[in-house]
XYZ file of C-alpha atoms in Angstrom:
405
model
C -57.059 49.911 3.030
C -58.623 53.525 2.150
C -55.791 56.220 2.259
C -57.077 59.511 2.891
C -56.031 63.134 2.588
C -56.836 66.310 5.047
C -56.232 69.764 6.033
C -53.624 70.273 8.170
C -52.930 73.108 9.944
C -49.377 74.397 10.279
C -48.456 77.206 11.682
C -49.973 80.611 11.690
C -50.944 81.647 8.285
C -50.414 78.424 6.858
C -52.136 75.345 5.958
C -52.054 72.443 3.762
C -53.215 69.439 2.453
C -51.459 66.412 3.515
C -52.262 62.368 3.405
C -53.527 61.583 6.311
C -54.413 58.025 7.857
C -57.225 56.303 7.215
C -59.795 56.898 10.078
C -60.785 53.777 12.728
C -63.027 53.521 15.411
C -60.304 54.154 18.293
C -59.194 57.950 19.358
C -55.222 57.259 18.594
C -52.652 59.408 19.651
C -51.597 63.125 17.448
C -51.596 66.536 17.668
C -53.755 67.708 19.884
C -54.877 64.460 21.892
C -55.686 64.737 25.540
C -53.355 61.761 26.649
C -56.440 60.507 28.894
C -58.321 60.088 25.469
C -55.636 58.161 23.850
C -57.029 54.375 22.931
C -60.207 55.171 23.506
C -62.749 52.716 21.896
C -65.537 54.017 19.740
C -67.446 50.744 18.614
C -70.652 53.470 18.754
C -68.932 55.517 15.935
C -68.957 55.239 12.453
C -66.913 56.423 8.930
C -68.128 59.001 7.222
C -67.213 59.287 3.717
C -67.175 63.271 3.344
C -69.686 64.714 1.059
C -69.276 68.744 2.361
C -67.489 70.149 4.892
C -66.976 74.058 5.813
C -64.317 76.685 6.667
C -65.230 78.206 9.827
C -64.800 81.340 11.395
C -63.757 79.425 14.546
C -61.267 77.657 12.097
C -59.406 80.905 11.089
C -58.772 82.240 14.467
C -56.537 78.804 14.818
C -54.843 79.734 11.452
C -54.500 83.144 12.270
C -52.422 81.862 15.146
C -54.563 83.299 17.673
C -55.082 80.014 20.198
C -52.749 76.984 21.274
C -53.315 74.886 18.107
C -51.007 72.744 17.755
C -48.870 71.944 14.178
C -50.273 68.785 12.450
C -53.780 69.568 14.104
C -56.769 67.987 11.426
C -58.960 70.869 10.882
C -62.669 71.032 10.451
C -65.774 70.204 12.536
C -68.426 71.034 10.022
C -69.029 67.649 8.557
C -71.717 66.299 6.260
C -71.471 62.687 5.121
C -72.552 59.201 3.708
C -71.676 56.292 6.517
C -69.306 53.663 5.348
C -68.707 51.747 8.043
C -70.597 50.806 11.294
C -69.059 49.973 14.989
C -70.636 46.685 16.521
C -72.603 49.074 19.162
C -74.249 51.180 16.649
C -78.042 50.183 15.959
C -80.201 52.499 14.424
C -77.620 54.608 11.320
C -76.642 52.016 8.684
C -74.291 51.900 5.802
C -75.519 54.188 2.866
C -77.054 56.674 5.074
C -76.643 60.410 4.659
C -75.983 62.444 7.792
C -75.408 65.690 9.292
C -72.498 66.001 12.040
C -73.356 68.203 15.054
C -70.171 69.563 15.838
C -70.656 69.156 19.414
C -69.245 65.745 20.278
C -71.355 64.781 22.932
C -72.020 61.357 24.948
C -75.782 61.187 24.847
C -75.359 60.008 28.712
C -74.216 62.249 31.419
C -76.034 64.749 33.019
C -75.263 67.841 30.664
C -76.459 65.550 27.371
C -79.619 64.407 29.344
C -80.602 68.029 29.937
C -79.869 68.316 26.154
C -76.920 70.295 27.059
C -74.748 68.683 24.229
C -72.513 71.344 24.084
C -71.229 71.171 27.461
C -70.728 67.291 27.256
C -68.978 66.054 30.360
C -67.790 62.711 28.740
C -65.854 63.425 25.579
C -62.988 66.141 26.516
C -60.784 65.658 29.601
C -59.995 69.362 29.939
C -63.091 70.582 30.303
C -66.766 70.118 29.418
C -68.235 70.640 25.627
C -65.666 69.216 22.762
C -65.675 69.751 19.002
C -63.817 67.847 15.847
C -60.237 69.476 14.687
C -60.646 72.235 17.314
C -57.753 72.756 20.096
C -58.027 72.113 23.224
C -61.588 70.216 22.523
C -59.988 66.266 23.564
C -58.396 65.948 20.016
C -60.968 64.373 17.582
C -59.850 64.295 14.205
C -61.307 67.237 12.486
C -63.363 66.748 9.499
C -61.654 68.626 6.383
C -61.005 65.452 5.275
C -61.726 62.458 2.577
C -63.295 60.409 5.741
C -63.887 60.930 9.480
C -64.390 59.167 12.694
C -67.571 60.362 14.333
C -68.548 58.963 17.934
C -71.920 58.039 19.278
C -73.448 57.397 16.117
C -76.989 56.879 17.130
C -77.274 59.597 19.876
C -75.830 62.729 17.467
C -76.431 61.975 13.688
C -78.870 63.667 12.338
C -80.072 61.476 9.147
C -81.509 63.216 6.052
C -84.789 61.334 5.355
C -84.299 60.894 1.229
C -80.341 61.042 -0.462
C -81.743 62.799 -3.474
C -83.610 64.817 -2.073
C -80.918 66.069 0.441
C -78.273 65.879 -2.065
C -80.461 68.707 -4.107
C -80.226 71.088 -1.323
C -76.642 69.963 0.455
C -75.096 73.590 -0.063
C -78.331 74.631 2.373
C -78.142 71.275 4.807
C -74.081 71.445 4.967
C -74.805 74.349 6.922
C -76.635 72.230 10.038
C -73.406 71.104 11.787
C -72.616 74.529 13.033
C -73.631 78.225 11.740
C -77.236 77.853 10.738
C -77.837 76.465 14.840
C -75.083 78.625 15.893
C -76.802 81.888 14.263
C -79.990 80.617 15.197
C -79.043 79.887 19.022
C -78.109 83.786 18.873
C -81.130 84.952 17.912
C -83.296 82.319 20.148
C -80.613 83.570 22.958
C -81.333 87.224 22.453
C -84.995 86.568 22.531
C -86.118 87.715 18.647
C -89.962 87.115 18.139
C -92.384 88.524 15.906
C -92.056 92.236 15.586
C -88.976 92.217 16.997
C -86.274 95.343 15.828
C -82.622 93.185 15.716
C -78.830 94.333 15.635
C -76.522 91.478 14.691
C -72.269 92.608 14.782
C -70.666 90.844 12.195
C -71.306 89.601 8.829
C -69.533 87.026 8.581
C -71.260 83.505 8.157
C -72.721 83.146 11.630
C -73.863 86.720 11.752
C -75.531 86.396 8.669
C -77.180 82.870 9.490
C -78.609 84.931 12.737
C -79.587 87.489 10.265
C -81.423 84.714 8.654
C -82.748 83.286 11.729
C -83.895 86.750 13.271
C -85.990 87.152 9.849
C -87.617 83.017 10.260
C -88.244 83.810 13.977
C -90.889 87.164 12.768
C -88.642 90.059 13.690
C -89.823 93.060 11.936
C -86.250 94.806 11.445
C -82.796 93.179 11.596
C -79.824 95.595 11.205
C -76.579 94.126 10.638
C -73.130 95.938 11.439
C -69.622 95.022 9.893
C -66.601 97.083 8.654
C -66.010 95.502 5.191
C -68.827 96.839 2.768
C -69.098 93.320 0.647
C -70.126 91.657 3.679
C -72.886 94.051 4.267
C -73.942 94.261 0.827
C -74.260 89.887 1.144
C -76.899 90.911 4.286
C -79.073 93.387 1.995
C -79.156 90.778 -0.440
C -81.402 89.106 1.737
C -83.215 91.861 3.400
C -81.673 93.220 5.966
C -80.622 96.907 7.075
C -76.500 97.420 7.327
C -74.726 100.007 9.102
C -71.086 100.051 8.347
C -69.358 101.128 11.353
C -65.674 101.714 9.995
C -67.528 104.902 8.495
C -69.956 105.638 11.629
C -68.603 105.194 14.859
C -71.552 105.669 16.688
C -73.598 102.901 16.381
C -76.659 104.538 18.635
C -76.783 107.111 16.094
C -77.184 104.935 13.020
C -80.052 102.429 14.859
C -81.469 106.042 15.179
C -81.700 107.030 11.779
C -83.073 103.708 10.800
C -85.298 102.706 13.681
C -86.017 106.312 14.942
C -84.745 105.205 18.179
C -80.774 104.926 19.295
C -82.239 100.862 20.659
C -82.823 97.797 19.524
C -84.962 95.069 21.341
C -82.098 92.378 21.061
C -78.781 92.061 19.624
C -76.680 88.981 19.001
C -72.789 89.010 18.810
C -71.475 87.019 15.538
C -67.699 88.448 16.381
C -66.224 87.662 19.342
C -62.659 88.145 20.785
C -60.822 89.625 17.458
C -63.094 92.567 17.110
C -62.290 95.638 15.969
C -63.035 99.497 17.616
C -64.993 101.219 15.362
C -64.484 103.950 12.945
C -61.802 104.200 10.482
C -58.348 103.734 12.631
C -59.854 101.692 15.101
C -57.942 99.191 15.947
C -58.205 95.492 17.788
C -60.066 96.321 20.571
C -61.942 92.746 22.167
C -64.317 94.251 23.918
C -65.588 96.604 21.344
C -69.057 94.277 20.520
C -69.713 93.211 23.650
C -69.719 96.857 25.249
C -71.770 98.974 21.990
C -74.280 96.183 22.060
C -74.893 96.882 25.620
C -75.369 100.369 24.746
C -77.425 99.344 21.996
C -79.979 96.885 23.541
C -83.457 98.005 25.133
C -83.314 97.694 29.166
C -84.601 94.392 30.077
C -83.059 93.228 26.571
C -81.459 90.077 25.759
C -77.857 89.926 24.106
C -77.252 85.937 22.583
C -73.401 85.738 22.113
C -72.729 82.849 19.649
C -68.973 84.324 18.718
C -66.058 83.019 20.483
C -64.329 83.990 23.017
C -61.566 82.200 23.936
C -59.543 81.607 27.826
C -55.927 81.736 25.802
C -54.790 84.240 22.821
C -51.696 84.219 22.289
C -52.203 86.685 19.301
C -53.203 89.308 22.130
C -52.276 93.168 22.156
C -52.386 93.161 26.172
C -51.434 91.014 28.818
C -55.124 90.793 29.862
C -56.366 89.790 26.637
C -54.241 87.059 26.274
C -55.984 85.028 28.949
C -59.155 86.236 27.839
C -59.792 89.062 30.657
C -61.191 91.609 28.333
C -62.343 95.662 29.705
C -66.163 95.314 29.083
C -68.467 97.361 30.945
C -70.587 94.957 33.117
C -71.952 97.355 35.012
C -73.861 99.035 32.253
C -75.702 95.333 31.432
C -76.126 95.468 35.321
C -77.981 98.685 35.230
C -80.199 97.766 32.134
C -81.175 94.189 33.327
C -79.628 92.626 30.623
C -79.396 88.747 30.008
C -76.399 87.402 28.464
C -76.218 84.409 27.131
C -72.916 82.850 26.168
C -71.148 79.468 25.086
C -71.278 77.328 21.963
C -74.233 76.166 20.290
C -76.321 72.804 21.300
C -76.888 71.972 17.690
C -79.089 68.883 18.711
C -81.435 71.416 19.954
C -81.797 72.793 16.908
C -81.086 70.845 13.908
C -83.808 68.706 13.320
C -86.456 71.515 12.845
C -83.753 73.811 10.968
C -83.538 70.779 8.130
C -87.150 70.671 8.146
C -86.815 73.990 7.414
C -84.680 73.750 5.004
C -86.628 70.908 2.550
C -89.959 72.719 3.201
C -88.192 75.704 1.686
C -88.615 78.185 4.535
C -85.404 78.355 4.876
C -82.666 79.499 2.413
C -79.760 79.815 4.435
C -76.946 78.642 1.577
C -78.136 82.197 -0.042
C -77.863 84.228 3.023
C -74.316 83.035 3.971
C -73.456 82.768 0.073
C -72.427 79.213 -0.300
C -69.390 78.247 -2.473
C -68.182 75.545 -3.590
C -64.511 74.557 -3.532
C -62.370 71.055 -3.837
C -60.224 69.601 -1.139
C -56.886 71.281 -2.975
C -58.054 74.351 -2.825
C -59.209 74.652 1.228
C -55.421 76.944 1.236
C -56.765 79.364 -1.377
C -60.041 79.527 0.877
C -58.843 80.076 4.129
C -56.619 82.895 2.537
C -60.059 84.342 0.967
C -61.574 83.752 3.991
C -59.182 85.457 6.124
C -59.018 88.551 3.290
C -62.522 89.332 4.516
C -64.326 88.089 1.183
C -68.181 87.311 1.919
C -68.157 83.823 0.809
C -69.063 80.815 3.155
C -66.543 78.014 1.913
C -67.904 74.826 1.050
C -64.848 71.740 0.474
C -66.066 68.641 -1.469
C -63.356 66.390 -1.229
C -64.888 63.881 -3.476
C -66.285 66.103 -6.520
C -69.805 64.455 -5.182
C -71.580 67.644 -5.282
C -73.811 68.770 -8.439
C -72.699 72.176 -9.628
């Protein structure tokens, strides 16, 4: 039998590559594994030999030590492949095909999946609803930074790329459909961006600049993007967008101003999440930071789509509070304006289809925005250290050298 090799997260700071075993359709027992999803039988799955799969931003807060993760945990739930293997109960995705992974494991059959809710699956996870490959506390599926993967209800979630050529000339773009393209186009969808819309998006980082991507597909007429690391913000003006770089300007109000010639935006979308930073130049980790200035920042009657984490654990935490996720934000402020929040991971499925449509048509060019880059399997380390040094560079692994340079 196939061997296979992964990455394998450590401890915090560290990760490596390590043989792993060759995946079957059963959920076996390892780090991570909800003992209630141990020997579960997955003759609806299938094996994906790995053609791409991603670093994360979700990924790195694991590494960085900040959740539960567990040592030995598989890492990765952005996962592109070719199927190699069928269970008896799959029908419709056949040997040969060439797939995109949501990386929302989800059922297809309860309630949540019905209302296309697939990231709140109430089948797949025992601890809670919604699940995800190599992510903790998500039921323990074997993450995808790997040679092959198990993937579950084949027919429900694959999303199958209509011509292998064709897709395989535009993977760097179509790797990007099993998380941060939907992700960063939920936020913007979430914060309500239509045509003429004026946009702030925190964080540059991959999913902020995917929503910067999105905002600019969905018609709005500005999109401002805010970060603290000046090569990030110089990867969103490659692309078109307005930056303000708020370790240098604290006040954000005052920089929409100058731009916009109003201290508001119609809608802004958070791309950061729990490890934010306080602006200015000695601010330091403050969680609450992006949730509270985009408040301040958002039209009343706004919408604010909040596609970064937040997590119910950190570990990593400065306070007490913050380390079970009870962060100082200023609720009553949203109150007063009438603001909509909307918050939780992404329901790929609701997306993904029309984004890779997208995507082949041309319209979209997300691989530029998020500044796609190719790496091998040995060097996912190297990446995640690059990764975690701020660099504006959205990792792409190929364990199998199957991509054209």
């Amino acid at each position: 039998m196939a061997g296979n090799r992964a990455v394998v997260y450590l401890k915090p700071g560290e990760v490596e590559v390590q043989d792993t075993n060759y995946p079957e359709l059963i959920l076996r027992d390892g780090p991570g594994v909800n003992p209630l999803n141990v020997g579960r039988k997955c003759n609806h799955g299938v094996i994906l030999k790995v053609v791409t799969t991603n670093i994360c931003g979700s990924d790195q807060h694991m590494v960085r030590g900040r959740t539960t993760a567990p040592s030995g945990l598989v890492l990765g739930h952005e996962i592109t492949g070719e199927v190699v293997e069928t269970g008896s109960d799959v029908e419709f995705i056949k040997k040969g095909d060439l797939v995109s992974v949501p990386f929302n494991i989800a059922c297809g059959r309860c309630p949540s999946c019905r209302r296309q809710d697939t990231h709140i699956c109430e089948n797949v996870n025992p601890d809670r609803p919604g699940s995800a490959y190599g992510y903790v506390d998500m039921g323990g599926w074997a993450g995808g930074q790997s040679e092959y993967v198990m993937v579950p209800y084949a027919d429900f979630q694959l999303l199958k790329f209509p011509d292998k050529d064709q897709a395989m000339d535009k993977i760097l773009d179509l790797t990007m459909l099993s998380d941060i393209f939907p992700t960063g186009y939920h936020g913007a969808v979430s914060a309500g961006v239509k045509t003429g819309s004026t946009v702030y998006v925190a964080g540059a980082g991959p999913v902020g600049l995917a929503a910067a991507h999105s905002a600019q597909l969905l018609g709005a007429s500005v999109v401002i993007v805010g970060d603290m690391i000046e090569e990030r913000l110089a990867q969103a003006r490659s692309f078109g967008c307005e930056t303000v770089n708020l370790r240098e300007h604290d006040d954000l109000g005052e920089q929409l101003e100058q731009i916009l010639g109003v201290p508001e935006v119609d809608c802004a979308i958070d791309a950061v999440g729990f490890e934010a930073s306080g602006h200015g130049e000695n601010g330091g980790e403050a969680p609450a930071t992006v949730l509270n200035s985009i408040m301040g920042a958002t039209r009343a009657g706004g919408r604010l789509g909040i596609p970064g984490l937040y997590v119910t654990g950190d570990p990593g935490a400065e306070d007490a509070d913050a380390k079970e996720g009870t962060l100082k934000i200023r609720f009553g402020l949203g109150f007063a304006k009438a603001h909509t929040f909307v918050t939780g991971q992404t329901p790929v499925m609701k997306y993904h289809r029309d984004l890779m449509k997208a995507i082949l048509s041309g319209k979209a060019n997300i691989a530029k925005a998020v500044n796609a880059t190719l790496i091998s399997l040995d060097e996912a380390p190297e990446g995640y250290k690059q990764f975690d040094g701020g660099v504006s560079k959205k990792f792409v692994i190929d364990p199998h050298g199957l991509v054209r340079s």
